[in-house]
Coordinates of C-alpha atoms in Angstrom, one line a residue:
X41 CA 0.0 0.0 0.0
X42 CA 1.4 3.4 -1.0
X43 CA 1.2 6.5 1.1
X44 CA -1.8 7.7 -1.0
X45 CA -3.9 4.5 -1.1
X46 CA -5.3 2.0 1.4
X47 CA -5.9 -1.6 0.5
X48 CA -9.3 -2.6 1.8
X49 CA -12.3 -4.7 0.7
X50 CA -15.2 -2.9 -0.8
X51 CA -17.3 -3.4 2.3
X52 CA -14.5 -2.2 4.6
X53 CA -14.0 0.9 2.4
X54 CA -17.8 1.7 2.5
X55 CA -17.9 1.5 6.3
X56 CA -14.8 3.7 6.6
X57 CA -16.3 6.2 4.2
X58 CA -19.7 6.3 5.9
X59 CA -18.0 7.0 9.3
X60 CA -16.5 10.2 7.9
X61 CA -19.6 11.8 6.5
X62 CA -21.3 14.8 8.2
X63 CA -24.1 17.2 7.7
X64 CA -24.0 20.9 8.8
X65 CA -26.9 23.3 9.0
X66 CA -26.9 26.6 10.9
X67 CA -23.4 25.9 12.2
X68 CA -24.4 22.5 13.8
X69 CA -22.6 19.4 12.6
X70 CA -23.9 15.8 12.9
X71 CA -22.9 12.4 11.7
X72 CA -24.7 11.8 8.5
X73 CA -24.7 8.0 9.0
X74 CA -24.8 7.6 12.8
X75 CA -25.1 3.8 12.9
X76 CA -26.0 0.7 11.0
X77 CA -28.9 -1.7 11.5
X78 CA -28.3 -5.3 10.4
X79 CA -29.6 -8.8 10.1
X80 CA -26.8 -11.0 8.7
X81 CA -27.3 -13.9 6.3
X82 CA -26.3 -15.2 2.9
X83 CA -25.0 -12.2 1.0
X84 CA -23.8 -9.8 3.7
X85 CA -22.4 -11.7 6.6
X86 CA -18.9 -12.2 5.1
X87 CA -18.7 -8.8 3.5
X88 CA -20.5 -5.9 5.3
X89 CA -20.7 -8.1 8.5
X90 CA -16.9 -8.5 8.6
X91 CA -16.4 -4.8 7.9
X92 CA -18.6 -3.8 10.7
X93 CA -16.6 -6.0 13.1
X94 CA -13.4 -4.5 11.7
X95 CA -14.5 -0.9 12.3
X96 CA -16.9 -1.3 15.3
X97 CA -15.0 1.6 16.9
X98 CA -16.3 4.1 14.3
X99 CA -19.6 2.6 13.2
X100 CA -22.2 1.7 15.9
X101 CA -24.1 -1.5 15.1
X102 CA -27.8 -2.3 16.0
X103 CA -29.2 -5.8 15.7
X104 CA -32.7 -6.0 14.3
X105 CA -35.3 -8.8 14.1
X106 CA -37.1 -7.9 10.9
X107 CA -35.7 -6.1 7.9
X108 CA -38.8 -3.9 7.4
X109 CA -38.8 -2.8 11.0
X110 CA -35.1 -1.9 10.9
X111 CA -36.0 0.6 8.2
X112 CA -38.8 2.0 10.3
X113 CA -36.4 2.4 13.2
X114 CA -34.0 4.3 11.0
X115 CA -36.8 6.5 9.7
X116 CA -37.9 7.3 13.2
X117 CA -34.4 8.3 14.1
X118 CA -34.0 10.6 11.0
X119 CA -37.4 12.3 11.6
X120 CA -36.6 13.0 15.2
X121 CA -33.4 14.7 14.1
X122 CA -35.1 16.7 11.4
X123 CA -33.4 14.7 8.6
X124 CA -29.9 15.9 9.6
X125 CA -28.7 12.5 10.6
X126 CA -29.6 9.1 9.3
X127 CA -28.9 5.4 9.7
X128 CA -28.0 2.6 7.4
X129 CA -29.6 -0.8 7.1
X130 CA -27.9 -4.0 5.8
X131 CA -29.5 -7.2 4.8
X132 CA -28.9 -10.6 3.2
X133 CA -29.9 -11.2 -0.4
X134 CA -33.3 -12.7 -1.4
X135 CA -36.0 -12.3 1.3
X136 CA -33.9 -10.2 3.5
X137 CA -33.5 -7.6 0.7
X138 CA -37.2 -7.7 -0.5
X139 CA -38.3 -7.2 3.1
X140 CA -36.8 -3.7 2.8
X141 CA -39.3 -2.6 0.1
X142 CA -42.2 -1.5 2.4
X143 CA -39.8 0.5 4.7
X144 CA -38.1 2.1 1.7
X145 CA -41.5 3.2 0.3
X146 CA -42.4 4.7 3.6
X147 CA -39.1 6.6 3.8
X148 CA -39.4 8.0 0.3
X149 CA -43.1 8.9 0.5
X150 CA -42.4 10.8 3.8
X151 CA -39.2 12.4 2.4
X152 CA -37.0 10.9 5.1
X153 CA -33.4 9.7 4.6
X154 CA -32.3 6.1 5.1
X155 CA -29.4 4.2 3.5
X156 CA -30.1 0.6 2.4
X157 CA -27.3 -1.8 1.8
X158 CA -28.8 -5.1 0.7
X159 CA -26.6 -8.0 -0.4
X160 CA -26.8 -9.1 -4.1
X161 CA -25.9 -12.0 -6.3
X162 CA -22.3 -12.6 -7.6
X163 CA -21.3 -9.8 -10.0
X164 CA -19.2 -12.4 -11.8
X165 CA -22.0 -14.9 -12.1
X166 CA -19.4 -17.5 -11.0
X167 CA -22.0 -19.4 -9.0
X168 CA -25.2 -19.1 -11.1
X169 CA -28.0 -19.7 -10.1
X170 CA -27.2 -18.8 -6.5
X171 CA -29.2 -19.6 -3.5
X172 CA -32.3 -17.2 -3.4
X173 CA -31.5 -15.9 -6.9
X174 CA -34.3 -14.8 -9.1
X175 CA -33.6 -16.0 -12.6
X176 CA -35.0 -13.8 -15.3
X177 CA -35.1 -15.5 -18.8
X178 CA -34.1 -12.4 -20.8
X179 CA -32.5 -10.0 -18.3
X180 CA -29.5 -11.6 -16.6
X181 CA -28.6 -8.5 -14.7
X182 CA -32.0 -8.3 -12.8
X183 CA -32.1 -9.3 -9.2
X184 CA -34.8 -9.0 -6.5
X185 CA -33.1 -5.8 -5.4
X186 CA -34.6 -4.1 -8.5
X187 CA -37.8 -4.0 -6.6
X188 CA -36.2 -1.2 -4.6
X189 CA -35.7 1.0 -7.7
X190 CA -39.2 2.7 -7.7
X191 CA -39.1 3.3 -4.0
X192 CA -35.6 4.7 -3.9
X193 CA -34.5 8.3 -4.6
X194 CA -31.1 6.9 -5.7
X195 CA -30.2 3.3 -6.7
X196 CA -27.0 1.7 -7.9
X197 CA -25.6 -1.9 -8.0
X198 CA -21.9 -1.8 -7.2
X199 CA -20.5 -4.4 -9.7
X200 CA -16.8 -3.3 -9.4
X201 CA -15.0 -1.9 -6.3
X202 CA -14.0 1.4 -8.0
X203 CA -17.6 2.0 -8.9
X204 CA -18.3 2.6 -5.2
X205 CA -16.5 5.9 -5.2
X206 CA -18.8 8.0 -7.4
X207 CA -21.9 6.1 -6.2
X208 CA -21.2 6.6 -2.5
X209 CA -20.8 10.3 -3.1
X210 CA -24.0 10.5 -5.0
X211 CA -25.8 8.5 -2.2
X212 CA -24.6 11.0 0.4
X213 CA -25.6 14.0 -1.8
X214 CA -29.2 12.7 -2.0
X215 CA -29.5 11.8 1.7
X216 CA -28.4 15.3 2.7
X217 CA -30.4 17.1 0.1
X218 CA -33.7 18.5 1.7
X219 CA -35.4 18.5 -1.7
X220 CA -34.2 15.1 -2.9
X221 CA -34.0 12.9 0.2
X222 CA -35.6 9.6 0.8
X223 CA -34.5 6.0 0.6
X224 CA -31.1 5.4 -1.0
X225 CA -30.1 1.9 -2.1
X226 CA -26.6 0.6 -2.8
X227 CA -27.0 -3.0 -3.8
X228 CA -23.8 -4.9 -3.0
X229 CA -22.9 -8.1 -4.8
X230 CA -21.4 -10.4 -2.3
X231 CA -18.3 -11.2 -4.2
X232 CA -17.6 -7.5 -4.7
X233 CA -18.1 -6.8 -1.0
X234 CA -15.1 -9.1 -0.2
X235 CA -12.9 -8.0 -3.1
X236 CA -9.8 -5.9 -2.2
X237 CA -8.9 -2.6 -3.9
X238 CA -6.3 0.2 -3.5
X239 CA -8.5 3.1 -2.4
X240 CA -7.4 6.7 -2.6
X241 CA -6.9 8.1 0.9
X242 CA -9.0 11.1 -0.2
X243 CA -12.1 8.8 -0.2
X244 CA -11.9 8.4 3.5
X245 CA -11.3 12.1 4.4
X246 CA -13.9 13.8 6.5
X247 CA -16.6 15.3 4.3
X248 CA -19.3 17.8 5.3
X249 CA -22.5 18.0 3.4
X250 CA -24.1 21.4 3.7
X251 CA -27.9 21.2 4.2
X252 CA -28.9 24.4 2.4
X253 CA -31.6 26.9 3.2
X254 CA -32.5 28.3 -0.3
X255 CA -34.1 31.7 -0.3
X256 CA -37.1 32.4 -2.5
X257 CA -36.8 34.0 -5.9
X258 CA -37.4 37.8 -5.5
X259 CA -40.2 37.8 -8.1
X260 CA -41.9 34.9 -6.5
X261 CA -41.6 36.5 -3.1
X262 CA -43.1 39.8 -4.4
X263 CA -46.1 37.9 -6.0
X264 CA -46.6 35.9 -2.8
X265 CA -46.7 39.1 -0.7
X266 CA -49.3 40.7 -3.1
X267 CA -51.5 37.5 -2.9
X268 CA -51.5 37.6 0.9
X269 CA -52.2 41.3 1.1
X270 CA -55.2 40.9 -1.1
X271 CA -56.7 37.9 0.8
X272 CA -59.5 38.5 3.2
X273 CA -59.7 34.9 4.6
X274 CA -56.2 33.4 4.3
X275 CA -55.4 30.0 5.9
X276 CA -52.0 28.4 6.5
X277 CA -51.8 24.6 6.0
X278 CA -48.6 23.6 7.9
X279 CA -47.0 20.3 6.7
X280 CA -44.0 18.3 7.7
X281 CA -41.7 20.7 6.0
X282 CA -42.1 23.1 8.8
X283 CA -40.6 20.6 11.2
X284 CA -37.8 19.4 8.8
X285 CA -36.7 23.0 8.4
X286 CA -37.0 23.8 12.1
X287 CA -39.3 26.6 11.1
X288 CA -41.6 26.5 14.1
X289 CA -40.4 29.8 15.6
X290 CA -40.5 31.5 12.2
X291 CA -44.1 30.3 11.7
X292 CA -45.1 31.5 15.1
X293 CA -43.6 34.9 14.4
X294 CA -45.3 35.1 11.0
X295 CA -48.7 34.2 12.5
X296 CA -48.4 36.6 15.4
X297 CA -47.4 39.4 13.0
X298 CA -50.2 38.7 10.5
X299 CA -53.0 37.0 12.4
X300 CA -53.3 34.3 9.8
X301 CA -54.5 31.0 11.4
X302 CA -52.8 27.7 11.0
X303 CA -54.3 24.2 10.3
X304 CA -51.9 21.3 10.2
X305 CA -51.5 18.0 8.4
X306 CA -50.6 14.8 10.2
X307 CA -46.9 15.5 9.5
X308 CA -47.2 19.2 10.4
X309 CA -49.2 19.0 13.7
X310 CA -47.2 20.6 16.5
X311 CA -45.9 23.4 14.2
X312 CA -47.7 25.7 16.6
X313 CA -48.3 24.7 20.2
X314 CA -51.9 23.6 20.7
X315 CA -52.8 26.5 23.0
X316 CA -51.6 29.2 20.6
X317 CA -54.7 31.3 19.6
X318 CA -54.0 30.8 15.9
X319 CA -53.6 27.0 16.1
X320 CA -56.7 25.3 14.8
X321 CA -55.5 21.7 14.9
X322 CA -55.8 19.2 12.1
X323 CA -57.2 19.7 8.7
X324 CA -59.0 17.5 6.2
X325 CA -60.9 14.2 6.6
X326 CA -59.5 13.8 10.2
X327 CA -59.4 17.5 10.9
X328 CA -61.2 19.7 13.4
X329 CA -64.5 21.4 12.8
X330 CA -62.9 24.9 13.0
X331 CA -60.1 24.0 10.5
X332 CA -62.4 22.5 8.0
X333 CA -65.0 25.2 8.3
X334 CA -62.4 27.9 7.6
X335 CA -60.9 25.8 4.8
X336 CA -64.3 25.8 3.0
X337 CA -64.4 29.6 2.9
X338 CA -60.7 30.4 2.6
X339 CA -59.9 32.6 -0.4
X340 CA -56.1 31.9 -0.1
X341 CA -54.6 28.7 1.2
X342 CA -50.9 29.0 2.1
X343 CA -49.3 25.6 2.1
X344 CA -46.0 25.5 4.0
X345 CA -44.1 22.2 3.5
X346 CA -47.1 20.1 2.6
X347 CA -47.8 17.5 -0.1
X348 CA -51.6 18.0 -0.2
X349 CA -52.6 14.3 0.2
X350 CA -56.1 13.2 -0.2
X351 CA -56.7 13.3 3.6
X352 CA -55.6 17.0 3.7
X353 CA -57.8 18.1 0.8
X354 CA -60.7 15.7 1.6
X355 CA -60.1 14.1 -1.8
X356 CA -60.5 17.5 -3.5
X357 CA -63.8 18.5 -1.8
X358 CA -62.6 20.7 1.1
X359 CA -61.6 24.1 -0.4
X360 CA -65.0 25.2 -1.8
X361 CA -64.7 29.0 -2.0
X362 CA -65.3 29.7 -5.7
X363 CA -62.4 32.3 -5.6
X364 CA -59.9 30.2 -3.6
X365 CA -56.3 30.3 -4.7
X366 CA -53.2 28.6 -3.4
X367 CA -49.8 29.8 -2.5
X368 CA -47.3 27.0 -1.8
X369 CA -44.0 27.5 0.1
X370 CA -42.1 24.4 -0.4
X371 CA -38.4 23.4 -0.9
X372 CA -39.4 21.2 -3.9
X373 CA -40.9 22.6 -7.1
X374 CA -42.8 19.3 -7.5
X375 CA -44.8 20.0 -4.3
X376 CA -45.0 23.7 -4.7
X377 CA -46.9 23.5 -8.0
X378 CA -49.7 21.4 -6.6
X379 CA -53.2 22.8 -6.7
X380 CA -52.2 25.0 -9.6
X381 CA -50.6 27.2 -6.9
X382 CA -48.6 30.4 -7.0
X383 CA -45.2 29.1 -5.9
X384 CA -42.5 30.1 -3.4
X385 CA -39.8 27.5 -3.9
X386 CA -37.5 27.8 -0.9
X387 CA -36.7 26.6 2.6
X388 CA -39.6 27.0 5.0
X389 CA -37.8 29.0 7.6
X390 CA -36.1 31.3 5.1
X391 CA -39.4 31.9 3.2
X392 CA -41.5 32.6 6.3
X393 CA -38.9 35.0 7.7
X394 CA -38.8 37.0 4.4
X395 CA -42.5 37.0 4.0
X396 CA -42.9 38.4 7.5
X397 CA -40.5 41.2 6.8
X398 CA -42.1 42.0 3.5
X399 CA -45.6 42.0 5.0
X400 CA -44.7 44.4 7.8
X401 CA -47.8 46.1 9.1
X402 CA -50.2 43.8 7.3
X403 CA -52.8 41.9 9.4
X404 CA -56.1 40.2 8.8
X405 CA -59.3 41.8 9.9
X406 CA -60.2 41.7 13.6
X407 CA -63.5 40.1 12.8
X408 CA -61.7 37.1 11.1
X409 CA -59.5 36.6 14.1
X410 CA -62.5 36.7 16.4
X411 CA -64.3 34.1 14.2
X412 CA -61.5 31.5 14.2
X413 CA -60.7 32.1 17.9
X414 CA -64.3 31.4 18.8
X415 CA -64.3 28.3 16.6
X416 CA -61.1 27.1 18.4
X417 CA -62.8 27.6 21.8
X418 CA -65.8 25.5 20.7
X419 CA -63.5 22.7 19.5
X420 CA -61.5 22.8 22.8
X421 CA -64.8 22.0 24.5
X422 CA -65.2 19.0 22.2
X423 CA -61.8 17.7 23.1
X424 CA -62.5 18.0 26.8
X425 CA -65.7 16.1 26.4
X426 CA -64.0 13.3 24.5
X427 CA -61.2 13.1 27.1
X428 CA -63.4 13.3 30.1
X429 CA -64.3 10.1 32.0
X430 CA -67.5 10.4 34.1
X431 CA -66.6 7.2 35.9
X432 CA -63.0 6.5 36.9
X433 CA -63.8 2.9 37.5
X434 CA -65.3 2.2 34.1
X435 CA -63.6 0.6 31.1
X436 CA -62.1 3.5 29.1
X437 CA -63.0 4.4 25.6
X438 CA -60.2 5.0 23.1
X439 CA -60.5 8.8 23.4
X440 CA -60.4 8.5 27.2
X441 CA -57.1 6.6 26.7
X442 CA -55.8 9.6 24.8
X443 CA -57.1 11.9 27.6
X444 CA -55.2 9.8 30.2
X445 CA -52.1 9.9 28.2
X446 CA -52.4 13.6 27.7
X447 CA -52.5 14.1 31.4
X448 CA -49.4 11.8 31.9
X449 CA -47.0 13.1 29.4
X450 CA -44.6 16.0 29.7
X451 CA -44.1 18.8 27.1
X452 CA -41.2 17.0 25.4
X453 CA -42.5 13.4 25.4
X454 CA -42.9 11.9 21.9
X455 CA -46.1 10.1 20.9
X456 CA -45.9 7.8 17.9
X457 CA -48.6 6.3 15.8
X458 CA -49.2 5.3 12.2
X459 CA -52.3 3.3 11.4
X460 CA -55.8 2.2 12.4
X461 CA -58.4 4.4 14.1
X462 CA -55.9 6.2 16.3
X463 CA -54.6 8.6 13.6
X464 CA -58.0 10.1 13.1
X465 CA -58.6 10.5 16.9
X466 CA -55.1 11.9 17.4
X467 CA -55.3 14.4 14.6
X468 CA -58.6 15.7 15.8
X469 CA -57.9 15.6 19.6
X470 CA -54.2 15.5 20.5
X471 CA -52.9 18.7 22.1
X472 CA -49.3 19.0 20.9
X473 CA -47.0 20.9 23.3
X474 CA -43.7 20.8 21.4
X475 CA -42.6 20.5 17.8
X476 CA -41.6 16.8 18.0
X477 CA -44.2 15.5 20.4
X478 CA -46.6 14.4 17.7
X479 CA -45.0 11.7 15.5
X480 CA -47.6 10.3 13.0
X481 CA -46.4 8.4 10.0
X482 CA -49.4 9.0 7.7
X483 CA -47.8 9.3 4.3
X484 CA -47.8 5.5 4.1
X485 CA -49.9 4.7 7.2
X486 CA -47.9 1.6 7.7
X487 CA -49.1 -0.9 10.3
X488 CA -46.2 -2.1 12.4
X489 CA -44.3 1.2 12.2
X490 CA -44.8 2.4 15.7
X491 CA -42.7 0.1 17.9
X492 CA -39.5 0.1 15.7
X493 CA -39.9 3.9 15.1
X494 CA -40.1 4.3 18.8
X495 CA -36.7 2.7 19.1
X496 CA -35.2 5.0 16.5
X497 CA -36.7 8.1 18.3
X498 CA -35.3 6.8 21.6
X499 CA -31.9 6.4 20.0
X500 CA -32.1 10.0 18.6
X501 CA -33.3 11.5 21.9
X502 CA -31.9 9.7 24.8
X503 CA -33.7 10.5 28.1
X504 CA -36.9 11.5 26.3
X505 CA -40.0 9.5 27.2
X506 CA -41.3 7.8 24.0
X507 CA -44.8 6.3 23.6
X508 CA -45.7 4.0 20.8
X509 CA -49.5 3.8 20.5
X510 CA -50.6 0.6 18.9
X511 CA -53.9 -1.2 18.4
X512 CA -54.1 -5.0 18.4
X513 CA -54.0 -5.1 14.6
X514 CA -50.8 -3.2 14.2
X515 CA -49.2 -4.9 17.2
X516 CA -49.8 -8.3 15.5
X517 CA -48.1 -7.1 12.4
X518 CA -44.7 -6.4 14.0
X519 CA -44.0 -6.8 17.7
X520 CA -40.6 -8.4 17.2
X521 CA -38.5 -5.2 17.8
X522 CA -39.6 -5.3 21.4
X523 CA -36.6 -7.7 21.8
X524 CA -34.4 -5.0 20.3
X525 CA -35.6 -2.4 22.8
X526 CA -34.8 -4.9 25.6
X527 CA -31.4 -5.7 24.1
X528 CA -30.4 -2.1 23.8
X529 CA -31.8 -1.1 27.2
X530 CA -34.2 1.5 25.8
X531 CA -37.1 2.5 28.1
X532 CA -39.6 2.5 25.3
X533 CA -43.3 2.7 26.4
X534 CA -46.0 0.9 24.4
X535 CA -49.6 1.7 25.0
X536 CA -51.4 -1.4 23.6
X537 CA -55.1 -0.9 22.9
X538 CA -57.1 -4.1 22.5
X539 CA -60.4 -3.7 20.6
X540 CA -60.4 -7.1 19.0
X541 CA -60.2 -6.2 15.4
X542 CA -59.5 -3.6 12.7
X543 CA -61.5 -0.7 14.1
X544 CA -60.7 1.8 11.4
X545 CA -61.2 -0.5 8.5
X546 CA -64.3 -1.9 10.1
X547 CA -65.9 1.5 10.2
X548 CA -64.8 2.2 6.6
X549 CA -66.2 -1.2 5.5
X550 CA -69.5 -0.4 7.1
X551 CA -69.6 3.1 5.5
X552 CA -68.8 1.7 2.0
X553 CA -71.2 -1.3 2.0
X554 CA -68.7 -3.9 3.2
X555 CA -70.7 -4.6 6.4
X556 CA -67.5 -4.9 8.5
X557 CA -66.7 -8.3 6.7
X558 CA -63.4 -9.7 7.8
X559 CA -62.4 -6.9 10.1
X560 CA -63.0 -8.4 13.6
X561 CA -60.9 -11.0 15.4
X562 CA -63.6 -13.6 15.9
X563 CA -64.1 -17.3 15.4
X564 CA -65.3 -18.3 12.0
X565 CA -68.8 -19.7 12.0
X566 CA -70.0 -22.6 9.8
X567 CA -71.5 -20.2 7.3
X568 CA -68.2 -18.4 6.8
X569 CA -69.0 -15.3 8.8
X570 CA -66.9 -14.2 11.7
X571 CA -69.0 -14.3 14.8
X572 CA -69.0 -15.2 18.5
X573 CA -66.6 -14.4 21.2
X574 CA -63.2 -12.7 20.7
X575 CA -60.3 -15.0 20.1
X576 CA -58.5 -16.1 23.3
X577 CA -55.3 -14.2 22.4
X578 CA -53.3 -12.6 25.2
X579 CA -51.2 -9.8 23.7
X580 CA -50.0 -8.6 27.1
X581 CA -48.6 -12.0 27.8
X582 CA -46.9 -11.9 24.4
X583 CA -45.2 -8.5 25.2
X584 CA -44.1 -9.9 28.5
X585 CA -42.6 -13.0 26.8
X586 CA -40.5 -10.7 24.6
X587 CA -39.0 -9.0 27.7
X588 CA -41.2 -6.0 28.5
X589 CA -42.6 -5.1 31.8
X590 CA -46.4 -5.2 31.4
X591 CA -49.0 -3.2 33.3
X592 CA -52.6 -4.3 32.7
X593 CA -55.3 -1.6 33.2
X594 CA -59.0 -2.4 33.3
X595 CA -60.4 1.0 34.3
X596 CA -59.7 4.6 33.7
X597 CA -58.2 4.9 37.2
X598 CA -55.9 1.9 36.7
X599 CA -54.9 3.3 33.3
X600 CA -53.8 6.6 34.8
X601 CA -51.8 4.8 37.4
X602 CA -50.2 2.5 34.8
X603 CA -49.2 5.4 32.5
X604 CA -47.5 7.2 35.4
X605 CA -45.6 4.1 36.4
X606 CA -44.5 3.5 32.8
X607 CA -43.2 7.0 32.4
X608 CA -41.2 6.7 35.7
X609 CA -39.7 3.4 34.7
X610 CA -36.2 2.9 33.2
X611 CA -37.3 -0.4 31.5
X612 CA -39.2 -1.1 28.3
X613 CA -42.8 -1.0 29.5
X614 CA -46.2 -2.0 28.0
X615 CA -49.5 -0.6 29.2
X616 CA -52.2 -2.9 28.1
X617 CA -55.8 -1.8 28.1
X618 CA -59.0 -3.2 26.6
X619 CA -61.3 -0.4 25.5
X620 CA -65.0 0.1 25.4
X621 CA -65.7 -0.2 21.6
X622 CA -68.5 2.4 21.7
X623 CA -67.3 5.3 19.4
X624 CA -66.6 8.5 21.3
X625 CA -64.5 10.4 18.9
X626 CA -66.1 13.3 17.0
X627 CA -67.2 12.2 13.5
X628 CA -65.3 13.1 10.4
X629 CA -65.6 16.8 9.4
X630 CA -64.9 16.2 5.8
X631 CA -65.1 13.4 3.2
X632 CA -62.6 10.9 2.0
X633 CA -62.9 9.2 -1.4
X634 CA -63.1 5.4 -1.2
X635 CA -64.9 4.1 -4.3
X636 CA -68.1 2.1 -3.6
X637 CA -69.5 -0.7 -5.8
X638 CA -71.4 0.9 -8.6
X639 CA -73.9 -2.0 -8.7
X640 CA -74.8 -4.4 -5.9
X641 CA -77.7 -6.4 -4.6
X642 CA -77.2 -5.9 -0.9
X643 CA -79.0 -2.9 0.6
X644 CA -76.0 -1.6 2.5
X645 CA -73.9 -1.3 -0.7
X646 CA -76.7 0.4 -2.6
X647 CA -77.2 3.0 0.1
X648 CA -73.4 3.5 0.3
X649 CA -73.2 4.2 -3.4
X650 CA -76.0 6.8 -3.2
X651 CA -74.0 8.6 -0.4
X652 CA -70.8 8.3 -2.5
X653 CA -72.4 9.8 -5.6
X654 CA -73.6 12.8 -3.6
X655 CA -70.1 13.4 -2.2
X656 CA -68.1 12.9 -5.3
X657 CA -70.2 15.5 -7.1
X658 CA -68.6 18.2 -4.8
X659 CA -65.1 17.4 -5.9
X660 CA -63.1 20.3 -7.5
X661 CA -60.0 20.5 -9.6
X662 CA -58.1 23.6 -8.8
X663 CA -56.7 25.0 -12.1

């Protein structure tokens, strides 16, 4: 080895390279790849596995139990740190690699960075077909890792050691780019992983990736200011970009200067503290009455860091003012142009600060402020009623579980959820007290996300109480990372709500003519229906068998006591509660488009289609 090169295997070089990568924003530097998750098997144990042993002093390793959940943990980590630091995930070839696809889709849809390092088949085809190899009759270079292409923001298969150099640099560029980030995949043929090469020393030098804050174009800024000044009923829709940019203080200053109210998406909730006079809570299908009422009459919708999903727009039926126009402040032109909007392509914090300066002296009419503040007060009463338990010795409802948790948490606790009926209840009712307290993965709404994501958040914020809220359905999807929390000594709290079925989809099935078919955990009767008593499944015992401390709560009083005990514990703790299935959450304030059978013989489906036709007729395309 000469003074200017270092002879290492490809896998060793990659680990050394990753350990020297940093991000920097606003003068704060972080490791870009702070650690690596892995499950070893055929295709990565002798390459990446050996390299991680070789360089354990510079690359922390975390052992996972499921490949998909490792990605979820890495995503939770990156989100907690506002995308400024990420983690890598390595897997074997074959099923280990394809198990990454769901997690990769989740990361890319939510614009969150994760580096995927799946093993791949021999680049030389010296052993062909290989164990777990997908043989394609006309494309010999295809492997199962190609399933990761559509869900990755950058993909490459490293078929020669020297090809790693440009590809690794591109991978880091994408991970650190606030407009481009998502899942990045470097597929690593197992023979190439173990092949030695003389690497230039410069490849291992410390490298800092600047996370930019682009300012808006002056012409776009001027047009945006004019649009806001001319609006009588403007409404801000705060999305996840507010958090990623750390723009919460800038948003607060902008709102206090202009009086413009803020409604939030699932990803944007917490952009303002819940008790701020201008915070109206969630918007869209799972939004609050005050947010959705204002959205219907808004003449200017100011989207800040939002993707405008169908839940936010109520499938195109929410913004009904004939003269409504959109102004979108977003770091990506792709999202900024949605809704045929006037665009302000820039960093959220930079854009809000410049808007506030340019709008000096401008404020909405006092009557408009009085209107939305009165609506907020009415909604606060709805929340209190949903949280309140008249009988402390009764079985709690799901909303009373949220009320008990609301009373137990501190301002900086993190509450995590992703799927089922909880996202709707949380979006409407949860009172966020800090920017990162409300952690809802609703871009992909992936069952099984909560527990591994809780581990990632706990790693990113040691000492912060973290609560993974899971229903029985999502728990059964992926409880295995409980073992990882125990292994790593992370005091993750799980609130496990048992309602014996898929509550959210059950309700949707009933609304759309499906009559709740196949949505309850019940014994199958002779006629094929699912009836009778709930299955004799003890999920609390399952959590205990995986190493958690388990507290069973049968009443509201016991639930409050269990939550307090869990928060005080330094061990992974599960609070298990069976809930009263009676619905107590406020009904949906806006529609969501789920197509209903156009023709059917059953009365429930016929009535559902009639309701559907009435709703779909109100949809608008904003052009």
